[in-house]
Amino acid sequence: MKEHLKNDSVNISHLLDIIKKQSTEYLNSLADRPTSITSTFISEAIDIPEYGYGTEEVIKLFNKRFEPIMVGSAGPRYLGFVTGGATPASVAGDWLTSIYDQNTQSTKGQGDISANVEMETIKLILELLELPDSFLGGFVTGATMSNFTCLAVARQWLGKEKGRDFAKEGISETIKVLTATPHSSSIKSLSLLGMGSNNIIKIRTDGDDREAISIKDLEEQIIKLNGEPFILISSGGTVNTVDFDDFIQIKKLKETYNFWWHIDAAFGGFAACSDHYKHLVEGWEYADSITIDCHKWLNVPYESAIFLVKQQYNILQVETFQNSNAPYLVDPLADFSYLNFLPENSRRLKALPAWFSIMAYGKQGYRDIVENNVSLARNFGILIENSNDFKLLAPVRLNTVCFTLKDDDKQSEVGRFLEMLNHTGKVFMTPTFYNQHKGIRAAFVNWKTTETDVQLIFDTMNNIITQLK
């Protein structure tokens, strides 16, 4: 082991050259990479070697066992979930993140200055999304942990409203959470936080073809609570149809009623980058907390999201996450440290890929990405509308197209159609269920996707339909 480690250290330039060459070849051929594989088969299991092989041999082993079945999930026709593709600048930032291997904690700089980089990046994102600097933000792994962090502070706020310290005492009572179309990660967070995923008071949507919350029904449900404080989870872009709650009307309700207002804007929040679509998030600056997912529409590598919580709740946030029993930690408010403001103690410098990408492409670059993706989604929606075999399940409001087979008698074949479509390896989409129909979702968030890709996708869909007939 010592010999391999010594040789790897001496030959680090050679090893990085190998990785650079392989990475360049992969990225340059990403558009041709299959979007799915027909089998997850991996050759026979191997045991840990006694003395190791050295890195160059392990690269060869990786290329033999795993590389051939790596799908092009960062490619232009991977429309499943809401998967962004890493920009060149964010790849550079991610590589350097591993090279410098910093631990993001304190802003004092005596250990390292990575927390300062993170705070600067949060400031840049607030500017990009035109949000006020009254928000305090930090990087976490994804929308699930962002929702978790925001709702944890919301839980502490609600406890204080009841004269309790839930972080120390635990929860012994039912917490009211009102929402209409929450993302599954918010429901999961309620479970993790002990608030209970079954304690949601479901609010009606604003019509049969909407996922946005009905303001009228929301206020009626609030009145029934007789002044009891509660948590509201609202949507800044729902998963199926990218529908937005009416933030202006919710802001008016907040002037009258006592509640914590959380917005899950994991990818829809980036509508703020465009003058054409920023009206969709008008009023979101009045929320108490917001979730933003960077590995979606910001197009940085995976495990990157931010939470935003109003700075007026700093004390509640520290009460929720403080490392109070560690003798080497100072007053968390006197010396800002991220490990007192979010769940993880040790974190890599997740902010650097986002910092690189924002600084490399600026406001105009992200405006172009958002507007191009929306244009592609709408053009795909037009192809669906004009088709004899497919129909939209909802209007194309932003960057996600929700559709199904046109013939309602063929609902049982939707799953088979999607399986055959994904099996081609030319495109990947995900199933859904919307408005009593089995459906399919296509999410456009990748900076690489073009009109050529859209036409190829639609042609492939028509070929599959022909096979089914």
CSV table of C-alpha atoms in Angstrom, one decimal:
chain,number,residue,atom,x,y,z
A,1,MET,CA,0.0,0.0,0.0
A,2,LYS,CA,2.8,2.4,0.9
A,3,GLU,CA,4.5,1.8,-2.4
A,4,HIS,CA,1.3,2.4,-4.4
A,5,LEU,CA,0.6,5.6,-2.4
A,6,LYS,CA,4.1,6.9,-2.9
A,7,ASN,CA,4.0,6.1,-6.7
A,8,ASP,CA,0.6,7.8,-7.1
A,9,SER,CA,1.8,10.9,-5.3
A,10,VAL,CA,4.9,11.1,-7.6
A,11,ASN,CA,2.8,10.4,-10.7
A,12,ILE,CA,-0.2,12.6,-9.8
A,13,SER,CA,0.2,14.7,-13.0
A,14,HIS,CA,0.1,11.6,-15.1
A,15,LEU,CA,-3.0,10.3,-13.3
A,16,LEU,CA,-4.8,13.6,-13.7
A,17,ASP,CA,-3.9,13.6,-17.4
A,18,ILE,CA,-5.6,10.2,-17.8
A,19,ILE,CA,-8.7,11.5,-16.0
A,20,LYS,CA,-8.7,14.7,-18.1
A,21,LYS,CA,-8.5,12.8,-21.4
A,22,GLN,CA,-11.3,10.4,-20.4
A,23,SER,CA,-13.4,13.2,-19.0
A,24,THR,CA,-13.0,15.3,-22.2
A,25,GLU,CA,-13.9,12.3,-24.4
A,26,TYR,CA,-17.0,11.6,-22.3
A,27,LEU,CA,-18.2,15.2,-22.3
A,28,ASN,CA,-17.6,15.7,-26.0
A,29,SER,CA,-19.7,12.5,-26.7
A,30,LEU,CA,-22.4,13.1,-24.1
A,31,ALA,CA,-25.1,13.8,-26.7
A,32,ASP,CA,-24.6,10.3,-28.1
A,33,ARG,CA,-24.4,8.6,-24.7
A,34,PRO,CA,-27.4,6.3,-24.0
A,35,THR,CA,-29.9,7.8,-21.6
A,36,SER,CA,-30.7,4.5,-20.1
A,37,ILE,CA,-29.3,1.0,-20.0
A,38,THR,CA,-31.0,-2.3,-20.6
A,39,SER,CA,-29.3,-4.1,-17.7
A,40,THR,CA,-27.7,-3.2,-14.4
A,41,PHE,CA,-25.5,-6.3,-14.8
A,42,ILE,CA,-22.0,-5.9,-13.4
A,43,SER,CA,-19.4,-8.6,-13.8
A,44,GLU,CA,-18.7,-11.0,-10.9
A,45,ALA,CA,-18.2,-9.5,-7.4
A,46,ILE,CA,-14.7,-8.7,-6.4
A,47,ASP,CA,-13.0,-8.7,-3.0
A,48,ILE,CA,-10.9,-5.9,-1.5
A,49,PRO,CA,-7.2,-6.4,-2.5
A,50,GLU,CA,-4.7,-7.1,0.2
A,51,TYR,CA,-2.1,-4.6,-1.2
A,52,GLY,CA,-4.2,-2.6,-3.6
A,53,TYR,CA,-3.6,-2.0,-7.3
A,54,GLY,CA,-2.5,1.6,-7.6
A,55,THR,CA,-4.7,4.3,-9.1
A,56,GLU,CA,-3.9,3.7,-12.8
A,57,GLU,CA,-4.9,0.1,-12.6
A,58,VAL,CA,-8.1,1.0,-10.6
A,59,ILE,CA,-9.0,3.5,-13.4
A,60,LYS,CA,-8.8,0.5,-15.8
A,61,LEU,CA,-10.9,-1.6,-13.4
A,62,PHE,CA,-13.5,1.2,-13.3
A,63,ASN,CA,-13.6,1.4,-17.1
A,64,LYS,CA,-14.1,-2.3,-17.3
A,65,ARG,CA,-16.8,-2.7,-14.6
A,66,PHE,CA,-18.7,0.6,-14.4
A,67,GLU,CA,-18.0,3.0,-17.2
A,68,PRO,CA,-19.9,1.2,-20.0
A,69,ILE,CA,-23.1,1.3,-18.0
A,70,MET,CA,-22.9,5.0,-16.9
A,71,VAL,CA,-25.9,6.7,-18.6
A,72,GLY,CA,-25.8,10.2,-20.1
A,73,SER,CA,-27.9,11.7,-17.4
A,74,ALA,CA,-26.1,15.1,-17.8
A,75,GLY,CA,-26.9,15.0,-21.6
A,76,PRO,CA,-29.3,17.0,-23.6
A,77,ARG,CA,-32.1,14.4,-24.0
A,78,TYR,CA,-32.2,13.3,-20.4
A,79,LEU,CA,-35.6,14.8,-19.4
A,80,GLY,CA,-36.3,12.7,-16.4
A,81,PHE,CA,-36.9,14.1,-12.9
A,82,VAL,CA,-35.5,17.7,-13.2
A,83,THR,CA,-31.9,17.0,-14.0
A,84,GLY,CA,-29.6,19.8,-15.0
A,85,GLY,CA,-26.3,19.4,-16.9
A,86,ALA,CA,-23.1,20.7,-15.4
A,87,THR,CA,-21.7,23.7,-17.2
A,88,PRO,CA,-18.0,23.7,-18.1
A,89,ALA,CA,-17.3,26.3,-15.4
A,90,SER,CA,-19.1,24.3,-12.7
A,91,VAL,CA,-17.1,21.2,-13.7
A,92,ALA,CA,-13.9,23.3,-13.2
A,93,GLY,CA,-15.2,24.5,-9.8
A,94,ASP,CA,-16.1,20.9,-8.8
A,95,TRP,CA,-12.7,19.6,-9.7
A,96,LEU,CA,-11.0,22.3,-7.7
A,97,THR,CA,-13.4,21.6,-4.8
A,98,SER,CA,-11.9,18.1,-4.6
A,99,ILE,CA,-8.4,19.3,-5.1
A,100,TYR,CA,-8.5,21.9,-2.3
A,101,ASP,CA,-10.6,19.6,-0.1
A,102,GLN,CA,-11.8,22.3,2.3
A,103,ASN,CA,-14.2,21.9,5.2
A,104,THR,CA,-16.9,24.7,5.2
A,105,GLN,CA,-17.5,25.8,8.7
A,106,SER,CA,-16.3,29.1,10.2
A,107,THR,CA,-15.8,32.5,8.5
A,108,LYS,CA,-12.9,33.4,10.8
A,109,GLY,CA,-10.4,32.1,8.3
A,110,GLN,CA,-8.0,30.6,10.8
A,111,GLY,CA,-8.8,27.1,9.5
A,112,ASP,CA,-9.8,27.9,6.0
A,113,ILE,CA,-11.9,30.5,4.2
A,114,SER,CA,-14.4,28.2,2.4
A,115,ALA,CA,-17.4,29.6,4.4
A,116,ASN,CA,-16.5,33.0,3.1
A,117,VAL,CA,-16.7,31.6,-0.4
A,118,GLU,CA,-20.1,30.1,0.4
A,119,MET,CA,-21.5,33.4,1.8
A,120,GLU,CA,-20.3,35.2,-1.3
A,121,THR,CA,-21.9,32.6,-3.5
A,122,ILE,CA,-25.2,33.0,-1.6
A,123,LYS,CA,-25.0,36.7,-2.1
A,124,LEU,CA,-24.5,36.1,-5.9
A,125,ILE,CA,-27.5,33.8,-6.0
A,126,LEU,CA,-29.7,36.3,-4.2
A,127,GLU,CA,-28.7,38.9,-6.8
A,128,LEU,CA,-29.4,36.4,-9.6
A,129,LEU,CA,-32.8,35.7,-8.3
A,130,GLU,CA,-33.5,39.3,-7.3
A,131,LEU,CA,-34.1,38.4,-3.6
A,132,PRO,CA,-33.2,40.8,-0.7
A,133,ASP,CA,-30.1,40.3,1.4
A,134,SER,CA,-32.4,39.8,4.4
A,135,PHE,CA,-32.1,36.1,3.7
A,136,LEU,CA,-29.3,34.0,5.3
A,137,GLY,CA,-28.4,31.0,3.1
A,138,GLY,CA,-26.2,28.0,3.0
A,139,PHE,CA,-25.4,25.0,0.8
A,140,VAL,CA,-26.8,21.5,1.4
A,141,THR,CA,-27.0,18.3,-0.7
A,142,GLY,CA,-30.3,18.9,-2.4
A,143,ALA,CA,-33.9,20.0,-2.2
A,144,THR,CA,-34.7,17.4,0.5
A,145,MET,CA,-32.1,18.8,2.9
A,146,SER,CA,-33.0,22.3,2.0
A,147,ASN,CA,-36.7,21.7,2.8
A,148,PHE,CA,-35.6,19.9,5.9
A,149,THR,CA,-33.5,22.8,7.1
A,150,CYS,CA,-36.1,25.4,6.5
A,151,LEU,CA,-38.9,23.4,8.1
A,152,ALA,CA,-36.7,22.6,11.1
A,153,VAL,CA,-36.4,26.4,11.7
A,154,ALA,CA,-40.2,26.7,11.1
A,155,ARG,CA,-40.7,24.0,13.7
A,156,GLN,CA,-38.7,25.9,16.3
A,157,TRP,CA,-40.6,29.1,15.4
A,158,LEU,CA,-43.9,27.4,16.0
A,159,GLY,CA,-42.7,26.0,19.3
A,160,LYS,CA,-41.7,29.4,20.5
A,161,GLU,CA,-45.2,30.7,19.5
A,162,LYS,CA,-46.5,28.0,21.8
A,163,GLY,CA,-44.0,28.8,24.6
A,164,ARG,CA,-41.9,25.7,23.9
A,165,ASP,CA,-38.4,24.9,22.8
A,166,PHE,CA,-38.9,21.9,20.5
A,167,ALA,CA,-35.2,21.6,19.7
A,168,LYS,CA,-34.6,20.8,23.4
A,169,GLU,CA,-37.9,19.4,24.6
A,170,GLY,CA,-39.0,17.5,21.6
A,171,ILE,CA,-42.5,17.6,20.1
A,172,SER,CA,-45.4,16.3,22.2
A,173,GLU,CA,-48.3,17.9,20.3
A,174,THR,CA,-49.7,18.0,16.8
A,175,ILE,CA,-48.3,20.7,14.5
A,176,LYS,CA,-50.6,22.0,11.8
A,177,VAL,CA,-49.1,22.1,8.3
A,178,LEU,CA,-51.2,23.5,5.4
A,179,THR,CA,-50.3,22.8,1.8
A,180,ALA,CA,-51.9,22.0,-1.6
A,181,THR,CA,-49.4,20.2,-3.8
A,182,PRO,CA,-46.2,19.6,-1.8
A,183,HIS,CA,-43.2,17.9,-3.2
A,184,SER,CA,-42.5,14.5,-1.7
A,185,SER,CA,-39.3,15.8,-0.1
A,186,SER,CA,-41.3,18.2,2.0
A,187,ILE,CA,-43.5,15.4,3.2
A,188,LYS,CA,-40.4,13.3,4.0
A,189,SER,CA,-38.9,16.2,5.9
A,190,LEU,CA,-42.1,16.4,8.1
A,191,SER,CA,-41.5,12.8,8.9
A,192,LEU,CA,-37.9,13.3,9.8
A,193,LEU,CA,-38.6,16.3,11.9
A,194,GLY,CA,-41.2,14.5,14.0
A,195,MET,CA,-44.0,16.7,12.8
A,196,GLY,CA,-45.7,13.8,11.0
A,197,SER,CA,-46.4,13.4,7.3
A,198,ASN,CA,-50.1,12.6,8.1
A,199,ASN,CA,-50.7,15.9,9.9
A,200,ILE,CA,-51.0,17.9,6.7
A,201,ILE,CA,-54.2,19.8,6.2
A,202,LYS,CA,-54.7,19.5,2.5
A,203,ILE,CA,-55.9,22.7,0.8
A,204,ARG,CA,-57.8,22.5,-2.5
A,205,THR,CA,-56.2,23.6,-5.7
A,206,ASP,CA,-57.3,26.6,-7.7
A,207,GLY,CA,-59.4,24.5,-10.2
A,208,ASP,CA,-59.3,21.0,-11.7
A,209,ASP,CA,-56.5,21.9,-14.1
A,210,ARG,CA,-54.3,23.6,-11.5
A,211,GLU,CA,-51.8,22.5,-8.8
A,212,ALA,CA,-51.7,26.0,-7.3
A,213,ILE,CA,-53.3,26.5,-3.9
A,214,SER,CA,-56.8,27.9,-3.7
A,215,ILE,CA,-56.4,31.1,-1.7
A,216,LYS,CA,-60.1,31.0,-0.8
A,217,ASP,CA,-59.9,27.5,0.7
A,218,LEU,CA,-56.6,28.4,2.4
A,219,GLU,CA,-58.2,31.2,4.3
A,220,GLU,CA,-61.2,29.2,5.2
A,221,GLN,CA,-58.9,26.5,6.7
A,222,ILE,CA,-56.9,29.2,8.5
A,223,ILE,CA,-60.0,30.6,10.1
A,224,LYS,CA,-60.9,27.1,11.4
A,225,LEU,CA,-57.6,27.1,13.3
A,226,ASN,CA,-58.9,29.9,15.6
A,227,GLY,CA,-55.6,31.8,15.7
A,228,GLU,CA,-53.4,28.7,16.2
A,229,PRO,CA,-50.0,29.3,14.6
A,230,PHE,CA,-49.2,26.9,11.7
A,231,ILE,CA,-46.7,26.2,8.9
A,232,LEU,CA,-47.7,26.9,5.2
A,233,ILE,CA,-45.8,25.0,2.5
A,234,SER,CA,-46.3,26.7,-0.8
A,235,SER,CA,-45.1,25.9,-4.3
A,236,GLY,CA,-42.7,27.9,-6.5
A,237,GLY,CA,-43.1,25.5,-9.4
A,238,THR,CA,-44.9,22.1,-8.9
A,239,VAL,CA,-43.3,18.9,-10.2
A,240,ASN,CA,-46.0,18.0,-12.8
A,241,THR,CA,-47.0,21.3,-14.3
A,242,VAL,CA,-44.6,24.0,-12.8
A,243,ASP,CA,-47.6,25.7,-11.2
A,244,PHE,CA,-47.0,28.6,-8.8
A,245,ASP,CA,-49.0,29.6,-5.8
A,246,ASP,CA,-50.2,33.2,-5.7
A,247,PHE,CA,-47.5,34.8,-3.5
A,248,ILE,CA,-49.0,38.2,-3.5
A,249,GLN,CA,-52.2,36.9,-2.0
A,250,ILE,CA,-50.4,34.7,0.5
A,251,LYS,CA,-48.4,37.8,1.6
A,252,LYS,CA,-51.7,39.6,2.3
A,253,LEU,CA,-52.9,36.6,4.4
A,254,LYS,CA,-49.7,36.8,6.3
A,255,GLU,CA,-50.4,40.4,7.3
A,256,THR,CA,-53.6,39.1,9.0
A,257,TYR,CA,-52.7,35.6,10.3
A,258,ASN,CA,-49.8,34.1,12.2
A,259,PHE,CA,-47.9,31.4,10.3
A,260,TRP,CA,-44.5,30.4,9.0
A,261,TRP,CA,-44.4,30.7,5.2
A,262,HIS,CA,-42.1,28.3,3.4
A,263,ILE,CA,-41.7,28.2,-0.4
A,264,ASP,CA,-40.4,25.2,-2.2
A,265,ALA,CA,-39.0,26.8,-5.3
A,266,ALA,CA,-36.4,24.0,-6.0
A,267,PHE,CA,-36.3,24.7,-9.8
A,268,GLY,CA,-39.1,27.1,-10.4
A,269,GLY,CA,-37.4,29.9,-8.6
A,270,PHE,CA,-35.1,30.4,-11.5
A,271,ALA,CA,-38.0,31.9,-13.4
A,272,ALA,CA,-36.7,35.0,-11.6
A,273,CYS,CA,-33.8,35.1,-14.0
A,274,SER,CA,-36.0,36.1,-16.9
A,275,ASP,CA,-37.9,39.3,-17.4
A,276,HIS,CA,-40.6,37.2,-19.2
A,277,TYR,CA,-41.2,34.8,-16.3
A,278,LYS,CA,-40.2,36.6,-13.1
A,279,HIS,CA,-43.8,37.6,-12.5
A,280,LEU,CA,-44.4,34.0,-11.5
A,281,VAL,CA,-42.4,34.5,-8.3
A,282,GLU,CA,-43.6,38.0,-7.6
A,283,GLY,CA,-44.0,38.4,-3.8
A,284,TRP,CA,-41.8,35.5,-2.8
A,285,GLU,CA,-39.4,37.8,-1.0
A,286,TYR,CA,-41.9,38.0,1.8
A,287,ALA,CA,-41.6,34.3,2.6
A,288,ASP,CA,-39.8,33.2,5.8
A,289,SER,CA,-37.9,30.5,4.0
A,290,ILE,CA,-37.2,29.3,0.5
A,291,THR,CA,-35.7,26.1,-1.1
A,292,ILE,CA,-33.6,26.4,-4.2
A,293,ASP,CA,-31.9,23.5,-6.0
A,294,CYS,CA,-28.7,24.3,-7.8
A,295,HIS,CA,-28.1,21.0,-9.5
A,296,LYS,CA,-31.3,21.6,-11.4
A,297,TRP,CA,-31.6,24.8,-13.3
A,298,LEU,CA,-28.4,26.4,-12.1
A,299,ASN,CA,-26.7,23.4,-14.0
A,300,VAL,CA,-24.0,22.5,-11.5
A,301,PRO,CA,-22.9,19.0,-10.6
A,302,TYR,CA,-25.1,16.9,-8.2
A,303,GLU,CA,-25.4,17.4,-4.4
A,304,SER,CA,-25.9,21.2,-4.6
A,305,ALA,CA,-28.9,23.1,-3.2
A,306,ILE,CA,-29.3,26.1,-0.9
A,307,PHE,CA,-31.7,27.0,1.9
A,308,LEU,CA,-32.8,30.6,2.5
A,309,VAL,CA,-34.1,31.7,5.9
A,310,LYS,CA,-34.8,35.3,6.9
A,311,GLN,CA,-32.0,36.6,9.1
A,312,GLN,CA,-34.5,37.7,11.7
A,313,TYR,CA,-34.7,34.1,12.7
A,314,ASN,CA,-31.0,33.6,13.2
A,315,ILE,CA,-31.5,32.8,16.9
A,316,LEU,CA,-34.1,30.2,16.2
A,317,GLN,CA,-31.8,28.7,13.6
A,318,VAL,CA,-29.0,28.4,16.1
A,319,GLU,CA,-31.3,26.9,18.7
A,320,THR,CA,-32.2,24.3,16.1
A,321,PHE,CA,-28.7,23.3,14.8
A,322,GLN,CA,-26.3,24.6,17.5
A,323,ASN,CA,-23.3,22.4,18.5
A,324,SER,CA,-23.6,23.5,22.1
A,325,ASN,CA,-21.7,20.6,23.7
A,326,ALA,CA,-18.4,20.9,21.9
A,327,PRO,CA,-15.7,22.7,24.0
A,328,TYR,CA,-13.8,24.0,20.9
A,329,LEU,CA,-16.8,25.9,19.6
A,330,VAL,CA,-17.3,29.5,20.5
A,331,ASP,CA,-20.5,31.6,20.7
A,332,PRO,CA,-22.3,30.8,17.4
A,333,LEU,CA,-23.7,34.3,17.1
A,334,ALA,CA,-20.5,36.1,18.0
A,335,ASP,CA,-18.4,34.0,15.6
A,336,PHE,CA,-20.6,32.9,12.7
A,337,SER,CA,-20.1,29.2,11.9
A,338,TYR,CA,-22.2,27.2,9.4
A,339,LEU,CA,-22.2,24.1,11.7
A,340,ASN,CA,-24.5,26.1,14.0
A,341,PHE,CA,-26.9,27.0,11.2
A,342,LEU,CA,-27.6,23.8,9.3
A,343,PRO,CA,-27.7,20.0,9.8
A,344,GLU,CA,-24.2,18.9,8.6
A,345,ASN,CA,-21.1,19.7,10.7
A,346,SER,CA,-18.5,18.9,8.1
A,347,ARG,CA,-19.2,19.8,4.4
A,348,ARG,CA,-17.1,20.0,1.3
A,349,LEU,CA,-16.9,23.4,-0.5
A,350,LYS,CA,-20.2,22.8,-2.3
A,351,ALA,CA,-20.5,26.5,-3.2
A,352,LEU,CA,-17.5,26.6,-5.5
A,353,PRO,CA,-19.0,25.0,-8.6
A,354,ALA,CA,-22.0,27.5,-8.3
A,355,TRP,CA,-19.6,30.4,-7.8
A,356,PHE,CA,-17.6,29.4,-10.9
A,357,SER,CA,-20.7,29.1,-13.1
A,358,ILE,CA,-22.4,32.3,-12.0
A,359,MET,CA,-19.2,34.3,-12.4
A,360,ALA,CA,-18.4,32.7,-15.8
A,361,TYR,CA,-21.8,33.2,-17.4
A,362,GLY,CA,-23.5,36.0,-15.4
A,363,LYS,CA,-27.1,37.1,-15.4
A,364,GLN,CA,-27.4,37.0,-19.1
A,365,GLY,CA,-26.0,33.5,-19.3
A,366,TYR,CA,-28.6,32.2,-16.9
A,367,ARG,CA,-31.4,34.3,-18.5
A,368,ASP,CA,-30.5,32.6,-21.8
A,369,ILE,CA,-30.5,29.1,-20.3
A,370,VAL,CA,-34.0,29.6,-18.7
A,371,GLU,CA,-35.6,31.2,-21.7
A,372,ASN,CA,-34.1,28.6,-24.1
A,373,ASN,CA,-35.4,25.7,-21.9
A,374,VAL,CA,-38.9,27.3,-21.7
A,375,SER,CA,-38.9,27.8,-25.4
A,376,LEU,CA,-38.0,24.2,-26.0
A,377,ALA,CA,-40.6,23.0,-23.6
A,378,ARG,CA,-43.3,25.1,-25.3
A,379,ASN,CA,-42.3,23.9,-28.8
A,380,PHE,CA,-42.4,20.3,-27.6
A,381,GLY,CA,-45.8,21.0,-26.1
A,382,ILE,CA,-47.0,22.3,-29.6
A,383,LEU,CA,-45.8,19.1,-31.2
A,384,ILE,CA,-47.8,17.2,-28.6
A,385,GLU,CA,-50.9,19.3,-29.1
A,386,ASN,CA,-50.8,18.8,-32.9
A,387,SER,CA,-50.2,15.1,-32.6
A,388,ASN,CA,-52.8,12.4,-33.4
A,389,ASP,CA,-51.4,10.1,-30.7
A,390,PHE,CA,-50.5,12.3,-27.7
A,391,LYS,CA,-52.2,15.0,-25.7
A,392,LEU,CA,-51.2,17.5,-23.0
A,393,LEU,CA,-52.5,16.9,-19.5
A,394,ALA,CA,-51.8,20.5,-18.5
A,395,PRO,CA,-50.7,23.7,-20.2
A,396,VAL,CA,-47.0,24.2,-20.6
A,397,ARG,CA,-46.5,26.9,-18.0
A,398,LEU,CA,-42.7,26.9,-17.9
A,399,ASN,CA,-40.2,24.1,-18.5
A,400,THR,CA,-42.0,20.9,-17.9
A,401,VAL,CA,-44.3,19.1,-20.3
A,402,CYS,CA,-46.9,16.8,-18.8
A,403,PHE,CA,-48.6,14.6,-21.4
A,404,THR,CA,-50.2,11.2,-22.1
A,405,LEU,CA,-51.5,9.0,-24.9
A,406,LYS,CA,-54.4,10.8,-26.7
A,407,ASP,CA,-56.7,7.7,-26.7
A,408,ASP,CA,-58.1,7.4,-23.1
A,409,ASP,CA,-58.9,3.7,-23.9
A,410,LYS,CA,-55.1,3.2,-24.1
A,411,GLN,CA,-54.3,4.3,-20.6
A,412,SER,CA,-53.1,0.9,-19.7
A,413,GLU,CA,-50.4,1.2,-22.4
A,414,VAL,CA,-48.8,4.5,-21.1
A,415,GLY,CA,-46.4,2.6,-18.9
A,416,ARG,CA,-45.4,0.2,-21.7
A,417,PHE,CA,-44.9,3.1,-24.1
A,418,LEU,CA,-42.6,5.0,-21.7
A,419,GLU,CA,-40.6,1.8,-21.0
A,420,MET,CA,-40.1,1.3,-24.8
A,421,LEU,CA,-39.2,5.0,-25.2
A,422,ASN,CA,-36.6,5.0,-22.5
A,423,HIS,CA,-35.3,1.6,-23.7
A,424,THR,CA,-34.2,3.3,-27.0
A,425,GLY,CA,-31.5,5.1,-25.0
A,426,LYS,CA,-32.2,8.3,-27.0
A,427,VAL,CA,-34.3,10.0,-24.4
A,428,PHE,CA,-35.3,9.5,-20.8
A,429,MET,CA,-38.6,10.7,-19.2
A,430,THR,CA,-40.4,9.8,-16.0
A,431,PRO,CA,-43.9,8.6,-15.3
A,432,THR,CA,-46.5,10.5,-13.3
A,433,PHE,CA,-50.2,10.6,-12.5
A,434,TYR,CA,-52.1,13.8,-13.1
A,435,ASN,CA,-55.8,14.7,-13.2
A,436,GLN,CA,-56.9,11.0,-13.1
A,437,HIS,CA,-54.6,10.1,-15.9
A,438,LYS,CA,-51.4,8.1,-16.2
A,439,GLY,CA,-48.9,10.6,-17.6
A,440,ILE,CA,-45.3,11.3,-18.6
A,441,ARG,CA,-43.1,14.2,-17.6
A,442,ALA,CA,-40.4,15.8,-19.7
A,443,ALA,CA,-38.4,18.4,-17.8
A,444,PHE,CA,-36.2,20.8,-19.8
A,445,VAL,CA,-33.4,22.2,-17.7
A,446,ASN,CA,-30.2,21.2,-19.4
A,447,TRP,CA,-28.1,24.0,-21.0
A,448,LYS,CA,-27.1,21.6,-23.8
A,449,THR,CA,-30.6,20.8,-25.1
A,450,THR,CA,-31.5,22.1,-28.6
A,451,GLU,CA,-34.4,22.1,-31.1
A,452,THR,CA,-32.6,19.3,-32.9
A,453,ASP,CA,-32.9,17.2,-29.7
A,454,VAL,CA,-36.6,18.0,-29.4
A,455,GLN,CA,-37.3,16.9,-32.9
A,456,LEU,CA,-35.3,13.7,-32.4
A,457,ILE,CA,-37.3,13.0,-29.2
A,458,PHE,CA,-40.6,13.5,-30.9
A,459,ASP,CA,-39.6,11.4,-33.9
A,460,THR,CA,-38.6,8.6,-31.5
A,461,MET,CA,-41.9,8.8,-29.7
A,462,ASN,CA,-43.8,8.5,-33.0
A,463,ASN,CA,-41.7,5.4,-33.9
A,464,ILE,CA,-42.6,3.8,-30.6
A,465,ILE,CA,-46.3,4.5,-31.2
A,466,THR,CA,-46.1,2.9,-34.6
A,467,GLN,CA,-44.6,-0.2,-33.0
A,468,LEU,CA,-47.5,-0.3,-30.5
A,469,LYS,CA,-50.2,-0.1,-33.2
